[in-house]
Short mmCIF file of C-alpha atoms and ligand atoms in Angstrom, two decimals:
data_model
loop_
_atom_site.label_atom_id
_atom_site.label_comp_id
_atom_site.label_asym_id
_atom_site.label_seq_id
_atom_site.Cartn_x
_atom_site.Cartn_y
_atom_site.Cartn_z
CA MET A 3 56.74 21.42 49.44
CA ARG A 4 56.57 21.21 45.64
CA LYS A 5 55.57 24.42 43.77
CA VAL A 6 53.42 23.61 40.66
CA LEU A 7 52.73 26.31 38.16
CA VAL A 8 49.63 25.42 36.01
CA ILE A 9 49.56 27.33 32.67
CA PHE A 10 46.55 27.35 30.31
CA GLY A 11 44.86 29.87 28.02
CA THR A 12 41.96 28.53 26.04
CA ARG A 13 38.39 27.34 26.80
CA PRO A 14 39.09 23.56 26.47
CA GLU A 15 42.28 23.71 28.56
CA ALA A 16 40.40 25.59 31.29
CA ILE A 17 37.60 23.08 31.34
CA LYS A 18 40.08 20.23 31.73
CA MET A 19 42.54 22.04 34.06
CA CYS A 20 40.21 23.68 36.54
CA PRO A 21 39.16 20.38 38.14
CA LEU A 22 42.88 19.54 38.59
CA VAL A 23 43.65 23.00 40.13
CA ARG A 24 40.85 22.54 42.54
CA VAL A 25 42.21 19.10 43.65
CA LEU A 26 45.80 20.41 43.82
CA ASN A 27 44.62 23.33 45.97
CA GLU A 28 43.57 20.88 48.63
CA ARG A 29 46.91 19.01 48.65
CA PRO A 30 49.18 19.96 51.59
CA GLY A 31 52.34 18.77 49.72
CA VAL A 32 51.82 21.07 46.76
CA GLU A 33 51.82 24.81 46.40
CA THR A 34 49.71 25.54 43.32
CA ARG A 35 49.89 28.71 41.27
CA VAL A 36 47.82 29.40 38.09
CA CYS A 37 48.95 31.44 35.11
CA VAL A 38 46.47 32.07 32.24
CA THR A 39 47.89 33.33 28.98
CA GLY A 40 44.47 34.73 27.90
CA GLN A 41 44.83 33.20 24.41
CA HIS A 42 41.05 33.25 24.71
CA ARG A 43 39.33 35.99 26.65
CA GLU A 44 35.52 35.73 27.00
CA MET A 45 35.53 31.95 26.36
CA LEU A 46 38.16 31.47 29.04
CA ASP A 47 36.58 33.77 31.57
CA GLN A 48 33.32 31.91 31.30
CA VAL A 49 35.03 28.67 32.53
CA LEU A 50 37.05 30.28 35.27
CA GLU A 51 33.80 31.75 36.72
CA VAL A 52 31.93 28.40 36.65
CA PHE A 53 34.88 26.64 38.41
CA ASP A 54 35.62 29.55 40.70
CA VAL A 55 39.23 29.47 39.72
CA HIS A 56 41.12 32.86 40.24
CA PRO A 57 44.47 33.00 38.27
CA ASP A 58 47.55 34.34 40.08
CA VAL A 59 48.93 35.66 36.77
CA ASP A 60 47.01 36.68 33.67
CA LEU A 61 49.08 37.49 30.47
CA SER A 62 46.05 38.85 28.63
CA ILE A 63 47.53 38.31 25.19
CA MET A 64 44.38 37.82 23.06
CA GLN A 65 43.95 40.09 20.08
CA LYS A 66 40.97 39.84 17.73
CA GLY A 67 42.04 37.94 14.62
CA GLN A 68 45.43 36.82 16.09
CA ASP A 69 47.57 34.40 14.14
CA LEU A 70 49.92 31.76 15.30
CA PHE A 71 52.81 34.19 15.27
CA ASP A 72 50.98 36.69 17.43
CA ILE A 73 50.11 34.08 19.98
CA THR A 74 53.51 32.45 20.04
CA LEU A 75 55.54 35.78 20.30
CA ALA A 76 53.22 37.33 22.93
CA ILE A 77 53.34 34.36 25.26
CA LEU A 78 57.01 33.51 24.87
CA GLN A 79 57.95 37.09 25.66
CA LYS A 80 55.70 37.40 28.72
CA LEU A 81 56.36 34.00 30.18
CA ARG A 82 60.10 34.60 30.54
CA ASP A 83 59.64 36.94 33.44
CA VAL A 84 56.74 35.06 35.01
CA LEU A 85 58.70 31.84 35.14
CA ARG A 86 61.77 33.51 36.57
CA ALA A 87 59.74 35.23 39.21
CA GLU A 88 57.63 32.16 40.06
CA ALA A 89 60.51 29.65 39.92
CA PRO A 90 58.21 26.57 39.97
CA ASP A 91 59.45 23.00 40.52
CA VAL A 92 57.10 21.84 37.76
CA VAL A 93 55.08 23.53 34.98
CA LEU A 94 51.88 21.76 34.01
CA VAL A 95 50.43 22.23 30.55
CA HIS A 96 47.52 20.59 28.80
CA GLY A 97 46.98 19.05 25.43
CA ASP A 98 47.96 20.73 22.17
CA THR A 99 47.21 24.46 22.01
CA THR A 100 49.75 27.15 21.11
CA THR A 101 49.56 28.23 24.79
CA ALA A 102 50.60 24.71 25.84
CA PHE A 103 53.44 24.48 23.34
CA VAL A 104 54.92 27.89 24.16
CA ALA A 105 54.54 27.24 27.89
CA MET A 106 56.51 24.02 27.39
CA LEU A 107 59.15 25.84 25.29
CA SER A 108 59.56 28.64 27.94
CA ALA A 109 59.97 26.08 30.76
CA PHE A 110 62.40 24.09 28.68
CA TYR A 111 64.58 27.21 28.04
CA LEU A 112 64.78 27.71 31.80
CA GLY A 113 65.42 24.04 32.70
CA ILE A 114 62.07 23.66 34.53
CA PRO A 115 60.39 20.13 34.36
CA VAL A 116 57.18 19.99 32.44
CA GLY A 117 54.09 17.80 33.19
CA HIS A 118 51.83 17.12 30.23
CA VAL A 119 48.20 16.51 31.02
CA GLU A 120 46.25 14.69 28.22
CA ALA A 121 49.54 13.33 26.85
CA GLY A 122 49.95 10.82 23.97
CA LEU A 123 47.03 11.79 21.65
CA ARG A 124 48.24 11.36 18.08
CA THR A 125 46.91 11.27 14.50
CA GLY A 126 50.48 10.95 13.08
CA ARG A 127 49.55 13.72 10.53
CA MET A 128 51.06 17.15 10.92
CA ASP A 129 48.39 18.79 8.86
CA SER A 130 45.44 17.33 10.92
CA PRO A 131 44.71 18.77 13.35
CA PHE A 132 46.92 21.82 12.49
CA PRO A 133 48.99 22.92 14.35
CA GLU A 134 47.90 20.82 17.22
CA GLU A 135 49.56 17.55 16.26
CA PHE A 136 52.91 19.39 16.20
CA ASN A 137 52.25 21.05 19.50
CA ARG A 138 51.53 17.85 21.33
CA GLN A 139 54.33 15.86 19.78
CA ALA A 140 56.71 18.73 20.66
CA ILE A 141 55.50 18.81 24.28
CA GLY A 142 56.02 15.04 24.46
CA LEU A 143 59.70 15.49 23.45
CA VAL A 144 60.39 17.50 26.59
CA ALA A 145 57.89 16.42 29.24
CA THR A 146 59.09 14.71 32.43
CA TYR A 147 55.56 13.50 33.34
CA HIS A 148 53.15 12.24 30.64
CA PHE A 149 49.66 12.01 32.10
CA ALA A 150 47.90 9.94 29.44
CA PRO A 151 44.16 9.86 29.53
CA THR A 152 43.82 6.28 28.27
CA SER A 153 46.00 3.11 27.89
CA HIS A 154 45.81 3.61 24.14
CA ALA A 155 47.49 7.10 24.55
CA ALA A 156 49.99 5.53 26.93
CA GLU A 157 50.90 2.87 24.50
CA ASP A 158 51.58 5.38 21.80
CA LEU A 159 53.96 7.19 24.15
CA LEU A 160 55.74 3.97 24.98
CA ARG A 161 56.04 3.18 21.28
CA GLU A 162 57.75 6.58 20.81
CA GLY A 163 60.33 5.47 23.40
CA LYS A 164 59.17 7.51 26.41
CA ASP A 165 60.40 6.20 29.80
CA PRO A 166 57.68 3.85 31.16
CA ALA A 167 58.42 5.18 34.67
CA ARG A 168 57.20 8.58 33.47
CA VAL A 169 54.02 7.54 31.61
CA PHE A 170 50.90 7.37 33.84
CA VAL A 171 47.36 6.37 32.75
CA THR A 172 45.06 8.71 34.66
CA GLY A 173 41.74 9.07 32.74
CA ASN A 174 40.68 12.30 31.17
CA THR A 175 39.98 15.21 33.50
CA VAL A 176 37.12 16.21 31.33
CA VAL A 177 35.06 13.44 33.00
CA ASP A 178 36.05 15.01 36.32
CA ALA A 179 34.63 18.24 35.04
CA MET A 180 31.40 16.61 34.02
CA ARG A 181 30.91 15.24 37.51
CA THR A 182 30.21 18.81 38.59
CA THR A 183 28.53 20.16 35.45
CA VAL A 184 26.01 17.51 34.37
CA ARG A 185 22.87 17.78 36.43
CA GLU A 186 19.58 15.91 36.38
CA ASP A 187 17.67 19.07 37.34
CA PHE A 188 19.38 21.28 34.58
CA SER A 189 16.95 23.95 33.27
CA HIS A 190 17.59 26.49 30.52
CA PRO A 191 15.47 28.56 28.20
CA LEU A 192 16.82 26.62 25.32
CA LEU A 193 15.18 23.36 26.66
CA ASP A 194 11.92 25.17 26.45
CA TRP A 195 12.53 26.10 22.80
CA ILE A 196 13.49 22.47 22.01
CA GLY A 197 10.33 21.09 23.58
CA PRO A 198 9.58 17.55 22.63
CA ARG A 199 11.71 17.70 19.46
CA ARG A 200 14.98 15.64 19.07
CA LEU A 201 18.03 17.82 19.65
CA LEU A 202 20.81 17.98 17.14
CA PHE A 203 23.81 19.69 18.96
CA MET A 204 26.65 20.94 16.71
CA THR A 205 29.97 22.81 16.87
CA ALA A 206 32.70 23.63 14.44
CA HIS A 207 35.92 25.63 14.65
CA ARG A 208 39.00 23.68 13.48
CA ARG A 209 41.61 25.61 11.54
CA GLU A 210 41.90 22.88 8.88
CA ASN A 211 38.15 23.19 8.25
CA TRP A 212 38.25 26.98 7.78
CA GLY A 213 37.02 28.02 4.34
CA ALA A 214 35.47 25.53 1.89
CA PRO A 215 35.09 22.57 4.30
CA LEU A 216 33.24 24.73 6.87
CA SER A 217 30.84 26.24 4.20
CA ARG A 218 30.21 22.64 2.97
CA ILE A 219 29.35 21.51 6.52
CA PHE A 220 26.93 24.45 7.00
CA GLN A 221 25.29 23.88 3.58
CA VAL A 222 24.69 20.14 4.55
CA VAL A 223 23.35 20.99 7.97
CA ARG A 224 20.99 23.57 6.37
CA ALA A 225 19.66 20.98 3.92
CA LEU A 226 19.26 18.31 6.65
CA LEU A 227 17.38 20.66 8.95
CA LEU A 228 15.05 21.88 6.23
CA ALA A 229 14.30 18.24 5.30
CA HIS A 230 13.65 17.27 8.99
CA PRO A 231 11.60 20.02 10.60
CA ASP A 232 10.98 17.53 13.52
CA LEU A 233 14.59 18.14 14.61
CA ALA A 234 15.68 21.04 16.75
CA ALA A 235 19.36 22.11 16.33
CA ILE A 236 21.52 24.24 18.60
CA TYR A 237 24.83 25.56 17.49
CA PRO A 238 26.87 27.71 19.87
CA VAL A 239 29.17 29.54 17.48
CA HIS A 240 32.88 30.05 18.31
CA MET A 241 33.81 33.69 18.62
CA ASN A 242 36.32 33.46 15.77
CA PRO A 243 35.12 35.66 12.79
CA LYS A 244 36.38 33.00 10.43
CA VAL A 245 33.67 30.70 11.79
CA ARG A 246 30.99 33.27 12.80
CA GLU A 247 30.71 34.92 9.38
CA PRO A 248 29.94 31.84 7.30
CA ALA A 249 27.79 30.31 10.18
CA PHE A 250 25.45 33.35 10.31
CA GLU A 251 25.45 33.80 6.50
CA ILE A 252 24.57 30.17 5.58
CA LEU A 253 22.59 29.16 8.73
CA GLY A 254 21.11 32.41 9.98
CA ASP A 255 17.54 31.84 8.66
CA VAL A 256 16.95 28.14 9.35
CA PRO A 257 13.80 28.11 11.48
CA ASN A 258 14.63 24.87 13.48
CA LEU A 259 18.17 25.97 14.30
CA LYS A 260 19.28 28.36 17.05
CA LEU A 261 22.65 29.96 16.51
CA VAL A 262 23.78 31.17 19.88
CA ASP A 263 26.93 32.67 21.45
CA PRO A 264 29.39 30.32 23.25
CA LEU A 265 27.44 28.56 25.95
CA ASP A 266 28.79 28.38 29.53
CA VAL A 267 30.20 24.98 30.21
CA VAL A 268 27.35 23.85 32.35
CA ALA A 269 24.75 24.54 29.60
CA CYS A 270 27.05 22.96 27.04
CA HIS A 271 27.49 19.71 28.90
CA ASN A 272 23.81 19.34 29.80
CA LEU A 273 22.71 19.97 26.28
CA GLU A 274 25.20 17.43 25.00
CA ALA A 275 23.76 15.00 27.51
CA ARG A 276 20.22 15.56 26.24
CA ALA A 277 21.05 15.57 22.58
CA PHE A 278 19.72 12.87 20.19
CA LEU A 279 22.83 13.39 18.01
CA CYS A 280 25.98 15.53 17.99
CA LEU A 281 27.89 16.86 14.97
CA THR A 282 31.34 18.33 15.84
CA ASP A 283 34.92 18.87 14.88
CA SER A 284 35.78 19.56 18.51
CA GLY A 285 38.23 17.44 20.48
CA GLY A 286 36.71 17.82 23.94
CA ILE A 287 33.16 17.31 22.66
CA GLN A 288 34.09 13.90 21.20
CA GLU A 289 35.22 12.78 24.67
CA GLU A 290 32.21 14.28 26.41
CA CYS A 291 29.67 12.71 24.15
CA ALA A 292 31.39 9.38 24.30
CA ALA A 293 31.36 9.58 28.05
CA LEU A 294 27.64 10.63 28.08
CA GLY A 295 26.51 8.10 25.45
CA THR A 296 25.46 10.71 22.92
CA PRO A 297 26.00 9.38 19.36
CA THR A 298 28.47 11.72 17.61
CA LEU A 299 29.46 12.27 14.02
CA VAL A 300 32.97 13.77 13.90
CA LEU A 301 33.39 16.34 11.11
CA ARG A 302 37.08 15.52 10.48
CA GLU A 303 39.15 13.16 8.40
CA THR A 304 41.25 11.99 11.42
CA THR A 305 40.85 11.70 15.14
CA GLU A 306 43.30 11.43 17.93
CA ARG A 307 40.47 9.98 19.98
CA PRO A 308 40.10 6.49 18.43
CA GLU A 309 38.90 4.96 21.67
CA GLY A 310 35.40 6.41 21.06
CA VAL A 311 35.41 5.17 17.52
CA ALA A 312 36.40 1.68 18.76
CA THR A 313 33.61 1.57 21.36
CA GLY A 314 31.13 2.71 18.62
CA ASN A 315 30.03 6.04 20.05
CA LEU A 316 31.98 8.17 17.53
CA ARG A 317 31.96 7.99 13.76
CA LEU A 318 34.35 9.86 11.47
CA VAL A 319 32.40 11.41 8.67
CA GLY A 320 34.76 14.19 7.45
CA THR A 321 33.31 17.15 5.69
CA ASP A 322 32.00 15.51 2.55
CA ALA A 323 28.22 16.25 2.01
CA ASP A 324 27.18 12.80 0.95
CA ARG A 325 28.90 11.09 3.94
CA ILE A 326 27.41 13.45 6.45
CA ILE A 327 23.87 13.11 4.84
CA ALA A 328 24.05 9.26 4.74
CA ALA A 329 25.21 9.05 8.35
CA VAL A 330 22.62 11.36 9.75
CA THR A 331 19.88 9.81 7.70
CA GLU A 332 20.83 6.29 8.87
CA LEU A 333 20.73 7.35 12.54
CA ILE A 334 17.34 8.91 12.07
CA GLU A 335 15.82 5.91 10.19
CA ASP A 336 17.58 2.91 11.73
CA PRO A 337 16.88 2.55 15.46
CA ALA A 338 19.17 -0.42 15.83
CA ALA A 339 22.16 1.51 14.45
CA TYR A 340 21.32 4.48 16.57
CA GLN A 341 21.01 2.36 19.80
CA ALA A 342 24.33 0.62 19.07
CA MET A 343 26.00 3.97 19.17
CA ARG A 344 24.11 5.12 22.19
CA ASN A 345 24.87 2.00 24.25
CA ALA A 346 28.66 2.15 23.68
CA GLN A 347 30.86 2.24 26.74
CA ASN A 348 32.66 5.26 28.04
CA PRO A 349 36.48 4.85 27.34
CA TYR A 350 37.68 8.12 28.87
CA GLY A 351 37.79 7.62 32.63
CA ASP A 352 35.96 7.45 35.88
CA GLY A 353 36.04 11.12 36.94
CA HIS A 354 38.94 10.72 39.23
CA ALA A 355 41.90 11.66 36.88
CA SER A 356 42.73 14.85 38.78
CA GLU A 357 43.25 12.85 42.03
CA ARG A 358 45.59 10.50 40.21
CA ILE A 359 47.62 13.30 38.72
CA ALA A 360 47.80 15.16 42.10
CA ASP A 361 48.91 11.93 43.73
CA ILE A 362 51.85 11.58 41.39
CA LEU A 363 52.83 15.21 41.67
CA GLU A 364 52.71 14.98 45.42
CA ASN A 365 54.69 11.78 45.78
CA GLU A 366 56.99 11.27 42.78
CA ALA A 367 60.56 12.53 43.21
C1 LIG B 466 42.42 27.48 19.81
C2 LIG B 466 43.36 26.33 19.70
C3 LIG B 466 42.67 25.07 19.31
C4 LIG B 466 41.50 24.80 20.20
C5 LIG B 466 40.57 26.01 20.27
C6 LIG B 466 39.53 25.84 21.22
C7 LIG B 466 45.63 26.96 18.88
C8 LIG B 466 46.56 27.04 17.68
N1 LIG B 466 44.36 26.54 18.67
O1 LIG B 466 41.89 27.77 18.51
O2 LIG B 466 43.54 23.94 19.44
O3 LIG B 466 40.79 23.76 19.70
O4 LIG B 466 41.46 27.21 20.71
O5 LIG B 466 38.42 26.72 21.09
O6 LIG B 466 46.11 27.03 20.04
N2 LIG B 466 38.06 34.79 20.07
C9 LIG B 466 37.46 35.76 20.83
N3 LIG B 466 37.16 35.60 22.19
C10 LIG B 466 37.56 34.41 22.79
C11 LIG B 466 38.22 33.40 22.02
C12 LIG B 466 38.56 33.61 20.67
O7 LIG B 466 37.03 36.86 20.26
O8 LIG B 466 37.28 34.31 23.98
C13 LIG B 466 38.33 35.01 18.64
C14 LIG B 466 39.50 36.04 18.43
O9 LIG B 466 39.28 36.73 17.26
C15 LIG B 466 40.66 35.12 18.12
C16 LIG B 466 39.93 34.01 17.39
O10 LIG B 466 38.76 33.85 18.05
O11 LIG B 466 41.67 35.78 17.37
C17 LIG B 466 40.69 32.74 17.43
O12 LIG B 466 41.17 32.29 18.64
P1 LIG B 466 42.61 31.35 18.65
O13 LIG B 466 42.90 31.07 20.09
O14 LIG B 466 43.69 32.04 17.87
O15 LIG B 466 42.20 30.11 17.84
P2 LIG B 466 41.05 29.00 18.09
O16 LIG B 466 40.55 28.74 16.71
O17 LIG B 466 40.17 29.46 19.12
N1 LIG B 467 32.16 24.20 25.06
C1 LIG B 467 31.50 25.22 25.89
N2 LIG B 467 30.61 26.04 25.28
C2 LIG B 467 30.38 26.07 23.90
C3 LIG B 467 31.08 25.14 23.11
C4 LIG B 467 31.95 24.27 23.71
O1 LIG B 467 31.58 25.20 27.10
O2 LIG B 467 29.58 26.85 23.48
C5 LIG B 467 33.07 23.32 25.79
C6 LIG B 467 32.86 21.78 25.42
O3 LIG B 467 31.92 21.28 26.30
C7 LIG B 467 34.21 21.26 25.55
C8 LIG B 467 35.13 22.38 25.15
O4 LIG B 467 34.34 23.58 25.20
O5 LIG B 467 34.52 20.91 26.92
C9 LIG B 467 35.60 22.16 23.78
O6 LIG B 467 36.21 23.25 23.28
P1 LIG B 467 36.44 23.44 21.72
O7 LIG B 467 35.60 22.70 20.95
O8 LIG B 467 36.48 24.96 21.51
O9 LIG B 467 38.03 22.98 21.60
P2 LIG B 467 38.73 21.55 21.42
O10 LIG B 467 38.21 20.60 22.49
O11 LIG B 467 38.38 21.10 20.00
O12 LIG B 467 40.14 21.89 21.52
#
């Protein structure tokens, strides 16, 4: 039997790894263990509760206001003993967080093979997203198994010279997650507050947007909402003080906007599904909205998710005020442009990515 140690630590990794953990737990050929770093705390625990996943090991490293050194050092130091004690045959990491990078590095130092879930996403720019582009490229250098969510991501890996026998197109496990979270009969007090109004759903948290770009985004959203009282906006604010402070300062008194604490993943996915429009710099929300058919304006200059731009569901608008205003106004005033975005096809998978990854882990030598 193969022993697989799944390591993750932030909200988005948990949302995309929990469906896989649940599938692996059912496989007789695999012994599955889960280690969370606790890079996030409340936002991670919310997800573990929804998916009923109970980690075997919790490194509990989060400190309020942690920087990249704090996260890296704390995880590296604690993982040495965990990996020695667990002695897994494979370590599975996800995506591009510092948790994923340091887990890969720790496994590499001990000669343990690494499987990379959501492999092959690239912008080719080390400063955007920062430090995620470095993290995922570094994981790609070491990984034995590259689980690419799309054929586009797989092609990028092959272009970098990865062994074709080790690159697998699986779909994105976020679509697996949405098979359990998105419900026709979803009810929530926020739906009552929205009423018949059109919902604008927004999030923002990226490091490269901290400071002036984030303030600019908030000023634009404020102006747009005051100009369109017929819209109702919901913004679940990330727990990072670098995001919360300007968000509450600039947007705190807009009557048709609710600033709320991070939503549990069920509420988040169902509100995305009901939104008229989404504004976000999140990676996962780009995929979710593209899969759900919710038109989405991406508040970034680059994206590693070009599939959704190609199908027409996502549009890159950056953080420039005029571009954001022009795009929102067009979608409000031009039903044909709006419908073209809404009808775009889902490029991120069929909701069975976890089974494909489990098949490979169970059967590959
Ligand atoms: C991290 C990831 C980013 C991912 C994001 C998802 C890195 C370098 N960044 O960024 O790729 O998109 O998670 O949200 O790995 N906090 C809490 N409670 C929580 C979570 C966060 O209080 O449950 C606060 C803490 O003050 C913490 C701060 O938020 O210091 C930032 O968290 P951190 O993990 O350092 O960075 P993120 O911006 O969340
Ligand atoms: N999400 C959530 N509650 C929220 C905001 C986001 O559950 O209040 C989910 C969202 O559906 C997506 C993931 O968190 O699955 C995205 O996380 P985030 O934007 O923090 O990180 P990224 O994907 O950009 O790394």
